[in-house]
mmCIF file of C-alpha atoms in Angstrom:
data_model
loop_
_atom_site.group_PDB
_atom_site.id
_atom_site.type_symbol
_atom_site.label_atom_id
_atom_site.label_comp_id
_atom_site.label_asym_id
_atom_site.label_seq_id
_atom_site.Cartn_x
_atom_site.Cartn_y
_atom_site.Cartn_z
ATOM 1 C CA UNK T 10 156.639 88.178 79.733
ATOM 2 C CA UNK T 11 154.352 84.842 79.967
ATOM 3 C CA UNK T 12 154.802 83.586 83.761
ATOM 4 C CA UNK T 13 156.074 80.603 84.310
ATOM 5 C CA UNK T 14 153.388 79.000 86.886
ATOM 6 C CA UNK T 15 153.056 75.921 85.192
ATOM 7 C CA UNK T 16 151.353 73.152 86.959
ATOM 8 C CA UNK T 17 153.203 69.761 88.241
ATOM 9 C CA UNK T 18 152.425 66.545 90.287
ATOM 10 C CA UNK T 19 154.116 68.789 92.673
ATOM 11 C CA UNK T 20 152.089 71.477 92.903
ATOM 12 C CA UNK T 21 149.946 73.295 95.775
ATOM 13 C CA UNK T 22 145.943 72.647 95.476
ATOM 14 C CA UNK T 23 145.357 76.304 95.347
ATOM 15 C CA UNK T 24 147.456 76.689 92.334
ATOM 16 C CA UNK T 25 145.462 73.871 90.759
ATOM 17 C CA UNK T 26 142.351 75.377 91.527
ATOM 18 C CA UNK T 27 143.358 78.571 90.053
ATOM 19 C CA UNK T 28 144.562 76.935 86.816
ATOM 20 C CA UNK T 29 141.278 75.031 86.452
ATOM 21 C CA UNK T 30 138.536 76.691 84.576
ATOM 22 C CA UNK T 31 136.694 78.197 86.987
ATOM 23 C CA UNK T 32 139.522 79.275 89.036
ATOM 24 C CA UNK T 33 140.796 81.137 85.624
ATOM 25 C CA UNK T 34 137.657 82.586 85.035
ATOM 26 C CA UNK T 35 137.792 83.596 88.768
ATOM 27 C CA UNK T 36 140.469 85.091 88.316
ATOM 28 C CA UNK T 37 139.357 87.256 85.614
ATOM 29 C CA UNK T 38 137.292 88.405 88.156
ATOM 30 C CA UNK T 39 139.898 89.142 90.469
ATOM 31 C CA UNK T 40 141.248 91.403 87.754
ATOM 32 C CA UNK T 41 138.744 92.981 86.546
ATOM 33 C CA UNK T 42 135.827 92.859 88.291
ATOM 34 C CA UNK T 43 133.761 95.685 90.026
ATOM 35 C CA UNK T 44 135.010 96.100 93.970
ATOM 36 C CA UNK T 45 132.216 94.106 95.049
ATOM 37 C CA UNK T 46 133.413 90.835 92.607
ATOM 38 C CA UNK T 47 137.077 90.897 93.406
ATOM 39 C CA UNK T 48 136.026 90.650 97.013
ATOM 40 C CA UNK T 49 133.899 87.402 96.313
ATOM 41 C CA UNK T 50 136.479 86.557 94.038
ATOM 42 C CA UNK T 51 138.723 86.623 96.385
ATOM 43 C CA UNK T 52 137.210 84.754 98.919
ATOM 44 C CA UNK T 53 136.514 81.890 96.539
ATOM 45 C CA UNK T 54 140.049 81.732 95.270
ATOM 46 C CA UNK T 55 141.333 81.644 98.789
ATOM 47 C CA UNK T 56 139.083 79.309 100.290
ATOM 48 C CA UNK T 57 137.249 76.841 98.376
ATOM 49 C CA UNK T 58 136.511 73.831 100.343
ATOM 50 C CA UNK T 59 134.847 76.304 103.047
ATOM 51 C CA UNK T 60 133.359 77.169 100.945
ATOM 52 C CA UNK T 61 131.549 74.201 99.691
ATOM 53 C CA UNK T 62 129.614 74.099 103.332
ATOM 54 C CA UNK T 63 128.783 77.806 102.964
ATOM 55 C CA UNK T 64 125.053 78.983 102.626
ATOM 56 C CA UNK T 65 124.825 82.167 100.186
ATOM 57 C CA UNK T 66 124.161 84.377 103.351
ATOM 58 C CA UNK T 67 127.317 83.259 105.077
ATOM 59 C CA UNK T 68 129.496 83.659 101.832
ATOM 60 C CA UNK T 69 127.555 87.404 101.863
ATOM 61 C CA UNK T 70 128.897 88.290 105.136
ATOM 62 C CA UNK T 71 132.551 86.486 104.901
ATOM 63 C CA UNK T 72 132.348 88.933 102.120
ATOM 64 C CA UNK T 73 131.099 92.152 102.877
ATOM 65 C CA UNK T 74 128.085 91.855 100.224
ATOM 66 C CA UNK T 75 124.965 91.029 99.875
ATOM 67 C CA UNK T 76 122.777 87.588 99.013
ATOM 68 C CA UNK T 77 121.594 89.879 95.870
ATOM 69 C CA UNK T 78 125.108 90.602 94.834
ATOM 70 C CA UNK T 79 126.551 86.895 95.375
ATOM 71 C CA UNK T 80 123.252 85.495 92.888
ATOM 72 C CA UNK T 81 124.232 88.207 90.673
ATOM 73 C CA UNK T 82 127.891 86.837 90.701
ATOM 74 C CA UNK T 83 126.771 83.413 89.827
ATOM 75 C CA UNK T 84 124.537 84.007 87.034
ATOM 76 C CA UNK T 85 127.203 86.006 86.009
ATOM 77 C CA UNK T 86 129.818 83.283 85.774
ATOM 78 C CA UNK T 87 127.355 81.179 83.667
ATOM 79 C CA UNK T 88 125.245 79.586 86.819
ATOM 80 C CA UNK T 89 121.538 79.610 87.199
ATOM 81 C CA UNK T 90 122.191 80.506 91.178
ATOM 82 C CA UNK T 91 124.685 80.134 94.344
ATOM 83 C CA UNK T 92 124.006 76.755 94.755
ATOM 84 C CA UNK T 93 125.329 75.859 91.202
ATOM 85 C CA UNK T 94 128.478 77.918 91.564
ATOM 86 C CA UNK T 95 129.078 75.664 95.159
ATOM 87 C CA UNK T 96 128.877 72.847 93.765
ATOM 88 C CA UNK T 97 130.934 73.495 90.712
ATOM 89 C CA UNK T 98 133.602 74.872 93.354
ATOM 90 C CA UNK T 99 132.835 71.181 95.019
ATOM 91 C CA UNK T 100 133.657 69.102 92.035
ATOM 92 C CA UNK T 101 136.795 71.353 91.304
ATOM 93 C CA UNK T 102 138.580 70.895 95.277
ATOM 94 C CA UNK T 103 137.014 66.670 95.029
ATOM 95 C CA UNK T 104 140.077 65.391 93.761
ATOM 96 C CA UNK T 105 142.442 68.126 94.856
ATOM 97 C CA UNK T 106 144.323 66.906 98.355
ATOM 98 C CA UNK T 107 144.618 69.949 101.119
ATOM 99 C CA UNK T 108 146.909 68.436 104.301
ATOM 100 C CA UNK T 109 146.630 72.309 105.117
ATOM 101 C CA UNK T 110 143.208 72.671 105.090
ATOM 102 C CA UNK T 111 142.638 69.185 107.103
ATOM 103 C CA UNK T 112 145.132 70.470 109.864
ATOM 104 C CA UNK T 113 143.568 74.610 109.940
ATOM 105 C CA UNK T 114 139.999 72.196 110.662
ATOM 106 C CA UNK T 115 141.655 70.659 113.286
ATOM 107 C CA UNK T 116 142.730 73.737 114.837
ATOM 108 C CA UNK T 117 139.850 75.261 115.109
ATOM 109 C CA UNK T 118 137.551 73.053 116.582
ATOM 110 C CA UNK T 119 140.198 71.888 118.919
ATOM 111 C CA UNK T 120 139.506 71.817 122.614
ATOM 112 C CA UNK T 121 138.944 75.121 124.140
ATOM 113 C CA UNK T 122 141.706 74.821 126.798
ATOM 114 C CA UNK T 123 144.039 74.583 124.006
ATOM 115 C CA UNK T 124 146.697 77.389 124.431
ATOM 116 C CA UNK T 125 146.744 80.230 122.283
ATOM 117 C CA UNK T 126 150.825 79.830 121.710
ATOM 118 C CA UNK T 127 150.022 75.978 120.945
ATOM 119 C CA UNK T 128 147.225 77.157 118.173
ATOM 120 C CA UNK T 129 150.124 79.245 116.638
ATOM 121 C CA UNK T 130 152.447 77.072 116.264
ATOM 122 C CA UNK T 131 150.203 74.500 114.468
ATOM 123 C CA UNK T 132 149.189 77.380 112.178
ATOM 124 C CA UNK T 133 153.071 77.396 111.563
ATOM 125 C CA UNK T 134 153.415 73.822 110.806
ATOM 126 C CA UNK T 135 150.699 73.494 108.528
ATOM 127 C CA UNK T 136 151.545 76.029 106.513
ATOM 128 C CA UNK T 137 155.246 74.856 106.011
ATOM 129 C CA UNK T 138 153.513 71.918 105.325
ATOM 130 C CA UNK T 139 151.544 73.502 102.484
ATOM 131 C CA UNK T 140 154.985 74.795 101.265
ATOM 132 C CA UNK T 141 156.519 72.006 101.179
ATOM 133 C CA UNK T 142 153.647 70.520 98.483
ATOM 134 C CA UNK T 143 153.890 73.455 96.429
ATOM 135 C CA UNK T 144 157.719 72.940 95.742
ATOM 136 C CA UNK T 145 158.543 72.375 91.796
ATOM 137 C CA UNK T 146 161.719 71.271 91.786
ATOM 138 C CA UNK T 147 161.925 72.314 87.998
ATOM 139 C CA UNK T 148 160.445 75.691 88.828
ATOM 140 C CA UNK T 149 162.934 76.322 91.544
ATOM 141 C CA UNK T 150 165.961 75.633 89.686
ATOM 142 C CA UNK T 151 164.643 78.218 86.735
ATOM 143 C CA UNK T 152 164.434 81.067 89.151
ATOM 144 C CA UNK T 153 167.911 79.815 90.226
ATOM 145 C CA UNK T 154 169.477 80.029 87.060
ATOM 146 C CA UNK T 155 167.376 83.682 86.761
ATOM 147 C CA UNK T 156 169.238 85.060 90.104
ATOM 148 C CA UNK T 157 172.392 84.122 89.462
ATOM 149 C CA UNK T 158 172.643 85.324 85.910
ATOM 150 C CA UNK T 159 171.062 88.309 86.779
ATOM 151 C CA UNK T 160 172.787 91.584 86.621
ATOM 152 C CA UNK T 161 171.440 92.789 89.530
ATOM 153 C CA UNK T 162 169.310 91.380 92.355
ATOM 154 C CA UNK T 163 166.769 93.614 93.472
ATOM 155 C CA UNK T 164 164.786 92.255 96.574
ATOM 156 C CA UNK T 165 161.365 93.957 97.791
ATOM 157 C CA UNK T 166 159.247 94.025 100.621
ATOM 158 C CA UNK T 167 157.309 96.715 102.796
ATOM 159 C CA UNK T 168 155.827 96.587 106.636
ATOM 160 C CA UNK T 169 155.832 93.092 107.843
ATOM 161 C CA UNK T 170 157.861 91.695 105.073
ATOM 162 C CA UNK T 171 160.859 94.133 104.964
ATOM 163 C CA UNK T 172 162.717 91.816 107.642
ATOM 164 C CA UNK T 173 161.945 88.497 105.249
ATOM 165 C CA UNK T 174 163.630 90.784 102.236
ATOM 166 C CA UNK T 175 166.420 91.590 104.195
ATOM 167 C CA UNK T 176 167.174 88.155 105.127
ATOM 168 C CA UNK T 177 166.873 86.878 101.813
ATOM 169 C CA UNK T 178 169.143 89.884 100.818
ATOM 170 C CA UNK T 179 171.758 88.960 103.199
ATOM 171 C CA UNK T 180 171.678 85.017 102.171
ATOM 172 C CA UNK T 181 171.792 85.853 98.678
ATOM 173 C CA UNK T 182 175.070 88.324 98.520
ATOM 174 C CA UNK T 183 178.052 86.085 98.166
ATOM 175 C CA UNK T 184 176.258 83.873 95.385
ATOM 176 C CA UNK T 185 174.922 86.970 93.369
ATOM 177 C CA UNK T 186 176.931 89.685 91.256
ATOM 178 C CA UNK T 187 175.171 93.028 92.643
ATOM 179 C CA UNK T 188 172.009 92.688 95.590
ATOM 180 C CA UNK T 189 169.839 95.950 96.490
ATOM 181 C CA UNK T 190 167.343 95.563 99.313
ATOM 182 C CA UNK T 191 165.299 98.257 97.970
ATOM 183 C CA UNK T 192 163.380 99.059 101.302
ATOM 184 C CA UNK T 193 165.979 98.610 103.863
ATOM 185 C CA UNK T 194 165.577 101.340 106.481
ATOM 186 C CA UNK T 195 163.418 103.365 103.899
ATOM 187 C CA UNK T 196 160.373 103.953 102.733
ATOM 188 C CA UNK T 197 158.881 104.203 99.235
ATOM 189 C CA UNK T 198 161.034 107.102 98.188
ATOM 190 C CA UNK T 199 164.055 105.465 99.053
ATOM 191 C CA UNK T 200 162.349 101.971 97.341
ATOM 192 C CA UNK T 201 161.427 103.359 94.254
ATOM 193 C CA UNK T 202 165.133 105.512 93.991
ATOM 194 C CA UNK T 203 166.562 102.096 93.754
ATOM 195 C CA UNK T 204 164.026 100.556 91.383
ATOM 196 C CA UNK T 205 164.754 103.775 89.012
ATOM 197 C CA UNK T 206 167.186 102.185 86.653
ATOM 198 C CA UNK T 207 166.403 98.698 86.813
ATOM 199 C CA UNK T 208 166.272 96.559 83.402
ATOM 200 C CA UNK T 209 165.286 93.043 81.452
ATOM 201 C CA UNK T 210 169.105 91.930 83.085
ATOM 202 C CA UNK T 211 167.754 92.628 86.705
ATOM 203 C CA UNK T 212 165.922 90.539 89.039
ATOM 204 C CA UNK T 213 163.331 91.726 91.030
ATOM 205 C CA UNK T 214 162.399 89.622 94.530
ATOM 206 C CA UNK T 215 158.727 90.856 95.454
ATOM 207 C CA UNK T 216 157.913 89.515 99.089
ATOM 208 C CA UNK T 217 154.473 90.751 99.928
ATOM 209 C CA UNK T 218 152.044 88.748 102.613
ATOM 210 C CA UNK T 219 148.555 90.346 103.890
ATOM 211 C CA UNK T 220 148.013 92.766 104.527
ATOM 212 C CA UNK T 221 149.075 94.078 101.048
ATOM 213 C CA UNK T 222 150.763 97.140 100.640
ATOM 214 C CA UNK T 223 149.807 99.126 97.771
ATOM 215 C CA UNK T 224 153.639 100.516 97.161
ATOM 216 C CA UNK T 225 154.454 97.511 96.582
ATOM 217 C CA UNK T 226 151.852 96.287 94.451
ATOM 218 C CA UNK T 227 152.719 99.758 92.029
ATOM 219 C CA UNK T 228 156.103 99.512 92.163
ATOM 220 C CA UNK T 229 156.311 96.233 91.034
ATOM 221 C CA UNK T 230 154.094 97.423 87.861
ATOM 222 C CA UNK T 231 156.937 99.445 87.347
ATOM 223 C CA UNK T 232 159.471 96.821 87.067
ATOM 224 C CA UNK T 233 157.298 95.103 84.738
ATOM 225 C CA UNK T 234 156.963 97.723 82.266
ATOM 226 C CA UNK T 235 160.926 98.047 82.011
ATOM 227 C CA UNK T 236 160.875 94.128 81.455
ATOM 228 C CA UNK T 237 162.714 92.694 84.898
ATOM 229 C CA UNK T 238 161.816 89.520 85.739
ATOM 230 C CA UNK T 239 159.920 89.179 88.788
ATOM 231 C CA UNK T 240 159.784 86.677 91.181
ATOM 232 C CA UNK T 241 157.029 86.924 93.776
ATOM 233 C CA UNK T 242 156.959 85.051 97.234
ATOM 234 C CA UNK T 243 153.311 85.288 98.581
ATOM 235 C CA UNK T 244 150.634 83.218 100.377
ATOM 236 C CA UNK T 245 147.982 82.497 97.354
ATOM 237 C CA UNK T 246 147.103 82.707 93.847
ATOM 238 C CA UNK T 247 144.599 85.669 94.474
ATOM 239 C CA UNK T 248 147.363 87.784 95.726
ATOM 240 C CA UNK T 249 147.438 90.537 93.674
ATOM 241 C CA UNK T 250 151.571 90.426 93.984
ATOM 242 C CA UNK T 251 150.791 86.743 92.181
ATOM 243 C CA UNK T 252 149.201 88.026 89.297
ATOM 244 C CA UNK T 253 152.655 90.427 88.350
ATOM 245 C CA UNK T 254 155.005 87.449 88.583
ATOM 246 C CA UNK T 255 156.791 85.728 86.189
ATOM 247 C CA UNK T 256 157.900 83.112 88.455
ATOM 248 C CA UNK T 257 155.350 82.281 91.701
ATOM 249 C CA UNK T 258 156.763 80.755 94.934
ATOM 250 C CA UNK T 259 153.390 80.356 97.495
ATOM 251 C CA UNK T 260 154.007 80.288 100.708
ATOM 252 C CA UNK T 261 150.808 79.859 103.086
ATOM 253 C CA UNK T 262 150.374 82.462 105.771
ATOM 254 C CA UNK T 263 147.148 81.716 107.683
ATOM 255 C CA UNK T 264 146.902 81.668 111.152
ATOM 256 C CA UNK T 265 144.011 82.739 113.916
ATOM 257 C CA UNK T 266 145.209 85.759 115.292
ATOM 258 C CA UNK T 267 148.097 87.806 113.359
ATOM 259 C CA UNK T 268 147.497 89.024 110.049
ATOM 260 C CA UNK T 269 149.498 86.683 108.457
ATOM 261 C CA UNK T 270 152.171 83.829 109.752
ATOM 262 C CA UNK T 271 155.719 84.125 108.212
ATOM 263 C CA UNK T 272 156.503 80.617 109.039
ATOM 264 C CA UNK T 273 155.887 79.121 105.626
ATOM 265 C CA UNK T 274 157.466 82.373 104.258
ATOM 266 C CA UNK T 275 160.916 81.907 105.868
ATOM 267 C CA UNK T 276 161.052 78.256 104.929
ATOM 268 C CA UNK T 277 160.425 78.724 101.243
ATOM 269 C CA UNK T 278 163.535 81.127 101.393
ATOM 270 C CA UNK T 279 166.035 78.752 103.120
ATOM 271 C CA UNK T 280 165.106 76.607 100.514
ATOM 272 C CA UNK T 281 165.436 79.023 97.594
ATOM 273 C CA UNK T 282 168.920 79.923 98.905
ATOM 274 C CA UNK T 283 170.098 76.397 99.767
ATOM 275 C CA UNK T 284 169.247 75.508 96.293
ATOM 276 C CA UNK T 285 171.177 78.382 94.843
ATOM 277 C CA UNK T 286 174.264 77.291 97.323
ATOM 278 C CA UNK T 287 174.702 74.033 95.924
ATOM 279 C CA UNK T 288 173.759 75.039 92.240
ATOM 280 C CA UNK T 289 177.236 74.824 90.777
ATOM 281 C CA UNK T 290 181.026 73.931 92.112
ATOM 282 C CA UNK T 291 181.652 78.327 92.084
ATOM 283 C CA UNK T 292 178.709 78.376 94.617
ATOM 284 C CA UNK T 293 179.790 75.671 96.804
ATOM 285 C CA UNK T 294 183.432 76.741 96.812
ATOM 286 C CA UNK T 295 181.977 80.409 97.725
ATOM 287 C CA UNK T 296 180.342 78.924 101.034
ATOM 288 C CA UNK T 297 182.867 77.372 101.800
ATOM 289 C CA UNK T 298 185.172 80.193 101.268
ATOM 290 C CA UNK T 299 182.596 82.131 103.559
ATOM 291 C CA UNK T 300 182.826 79.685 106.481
ATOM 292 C CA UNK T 301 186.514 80.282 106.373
ATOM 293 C CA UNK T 302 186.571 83.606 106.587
ATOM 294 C CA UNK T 303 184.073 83.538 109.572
ATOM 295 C CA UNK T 304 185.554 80.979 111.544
ATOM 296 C CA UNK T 305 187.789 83.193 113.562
ATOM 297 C CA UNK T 306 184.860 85.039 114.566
ATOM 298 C CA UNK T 307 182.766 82.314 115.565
ATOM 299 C CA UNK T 308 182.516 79.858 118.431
ATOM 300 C CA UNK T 309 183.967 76.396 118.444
ATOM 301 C CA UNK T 310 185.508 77.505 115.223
ATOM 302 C CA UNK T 311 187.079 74.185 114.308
ATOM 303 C CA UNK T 312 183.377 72.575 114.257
ATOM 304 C CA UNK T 313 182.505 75.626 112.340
ATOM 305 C CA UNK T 314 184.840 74.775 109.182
ATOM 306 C CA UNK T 315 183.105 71.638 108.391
ATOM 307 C CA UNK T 316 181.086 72.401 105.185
ATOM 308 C CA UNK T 317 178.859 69.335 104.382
ATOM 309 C CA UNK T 318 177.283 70.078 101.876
ATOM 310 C CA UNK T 319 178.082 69.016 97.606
ATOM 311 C CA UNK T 320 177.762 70.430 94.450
ATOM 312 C CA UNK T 321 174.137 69.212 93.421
ATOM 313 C CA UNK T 322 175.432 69.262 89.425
ATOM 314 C CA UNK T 323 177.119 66.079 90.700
ATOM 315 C CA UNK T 324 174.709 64.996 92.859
ATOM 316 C CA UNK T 325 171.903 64.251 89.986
ATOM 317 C CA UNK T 326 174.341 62.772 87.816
#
């Protein structure tokens, strides 16, 4: 299956970058490379206008290598030395806008008596921010038309993205014919029972964030070989849940402390699912179906019965 990661006015800079030709060739890397590459790699893919202010003994320790092994890297990508694969990475990001990357700058040479809490919730901000310039409207409504014809909805993710699957899960029920959250209150036995008869009809969900776990990563290989399309919701290009996709929703997770920031990652679904809501008249007559049936159970129920939104068929028209 070829993924469908095409590039648009629309799109994030780190997509662009990793469509250009370095980035592609970079990516090759990524793939292939020896463990010492895909960690340069990496690093590249992921942060390339820090890089462009990075000496080759700086990128050596951001990478866990050596100033031998970075020249080697170079020459091997067709430059004479480090300093000709910076400034190729230079001319690449020149044209290429990054609000996120202004905004993480900011942050971290703000004032020291900046709060902690107020740090994180920057993080937050600029990377919904990011998300919001890597929305493809045309892109989007593909992977709607994918869900809702699918068969069945699979939706995957392990550690600190099981509770982002399970809200998508839960969003996704009354608009889709059959939704497994294939983790749930499981592991990967229970995960990969689910994933055991899945087909080319099904639709696989993979939400994966650093750090990466490797069930995931292998079960997802699975789907692929029985032909499901996959969606993947992750923070970058270089992650390695990215490269298995047919369909690639980034959502930027950096932040200065935890691991990753879900931020981003939670907006990018409320948009998914509000554009599957309002995909079609059966959609929006299902919500508002929904919001009938809960009203007795919910507070100021009369409010509560109010459903503003329209069918988005007759919206465009």
């Amino acid at each position: 299956m070829k993924k469908n990661i095409s590039a648009s006015s629309s799109i994030s800079p780190e997509m662009v970058f990793a469509q250009s030709t370095l980035g592609t060739s970079l990516m090759t890397v990524l793939q292939d490379g020896t463990s010492s590459y895909k960690r340069i790699a990496d690093y590249l893919l992921r942060n390339q206008v820090k890089v462009t202010a990075l000496g080759i003994e700086d990128l050596a320790e951001q990478c866990q290598s050596s100033t031998a092994t970075v020249s080697r890297f170079a020459r091997d990508m067709g430059f004479s030395n480090y300093a000709g694969l910076r400034n190729q990475i230079a001319e690449t990001v020149q044209a290429v806008f990054q609000p996120v990357e202004k905004l993480r700058n900011t942050i971290e040479n703000r004032n020291t008596s900046a709060s902690t809490a107020s740090a994180s919730l920057q993080y937050a901000s600029a990377n919904i921010d990011a998300a919001s310039h890597s929305i493809n409207e045309q892109l989007m409504s593909q992977i709607v038309g994918r869900l809702t014809k699918a068969s069945t909805v699979y939706i995957m993710g392990f550690g600190l993205s099981s509770h982002l699957a399970g809200m998508l899960a839960l969003h996704l029920q009354p608009f889709c014919s059959h939704v497994v959250e294939v983790v749930a209150y499981g592991g990967t036995e229970v995960a990969a029972g689910h994933l055991a008869n899945i087909t080319e009809k099904d639709v696989l969900v993979v939400i994966s964030f650093p750090r990466y776990a490797l069930d995931v990563i292998r079960l997802t290989q699975f789907a692929r070989m029985h032909s499901t399309c996959i969606v993947a919701i992750t923070d970058s290009p270089a992650s390695p849940i990215a490269q298995l996709g047919d369909y690639l929703l980034l959502a930027p997770s950096s932040h200065s402390i935890l691991p990753s920031s879900a931020s981003a990652a939670v907006a990018v679904i409320e948009a998914l699912v509000s554009s599957i809501m309002v995909s079609n008249k059966k959609n929006v007559e299902k919500a508002m179906r929904l919001t009938e049936a809960l009203a007795a159970y919910l507070h100021n129920a009369d409010s509560n019965l109010k459903f503003p939104i329209t069918d988005s068929s007759k919206t465009k028209k």
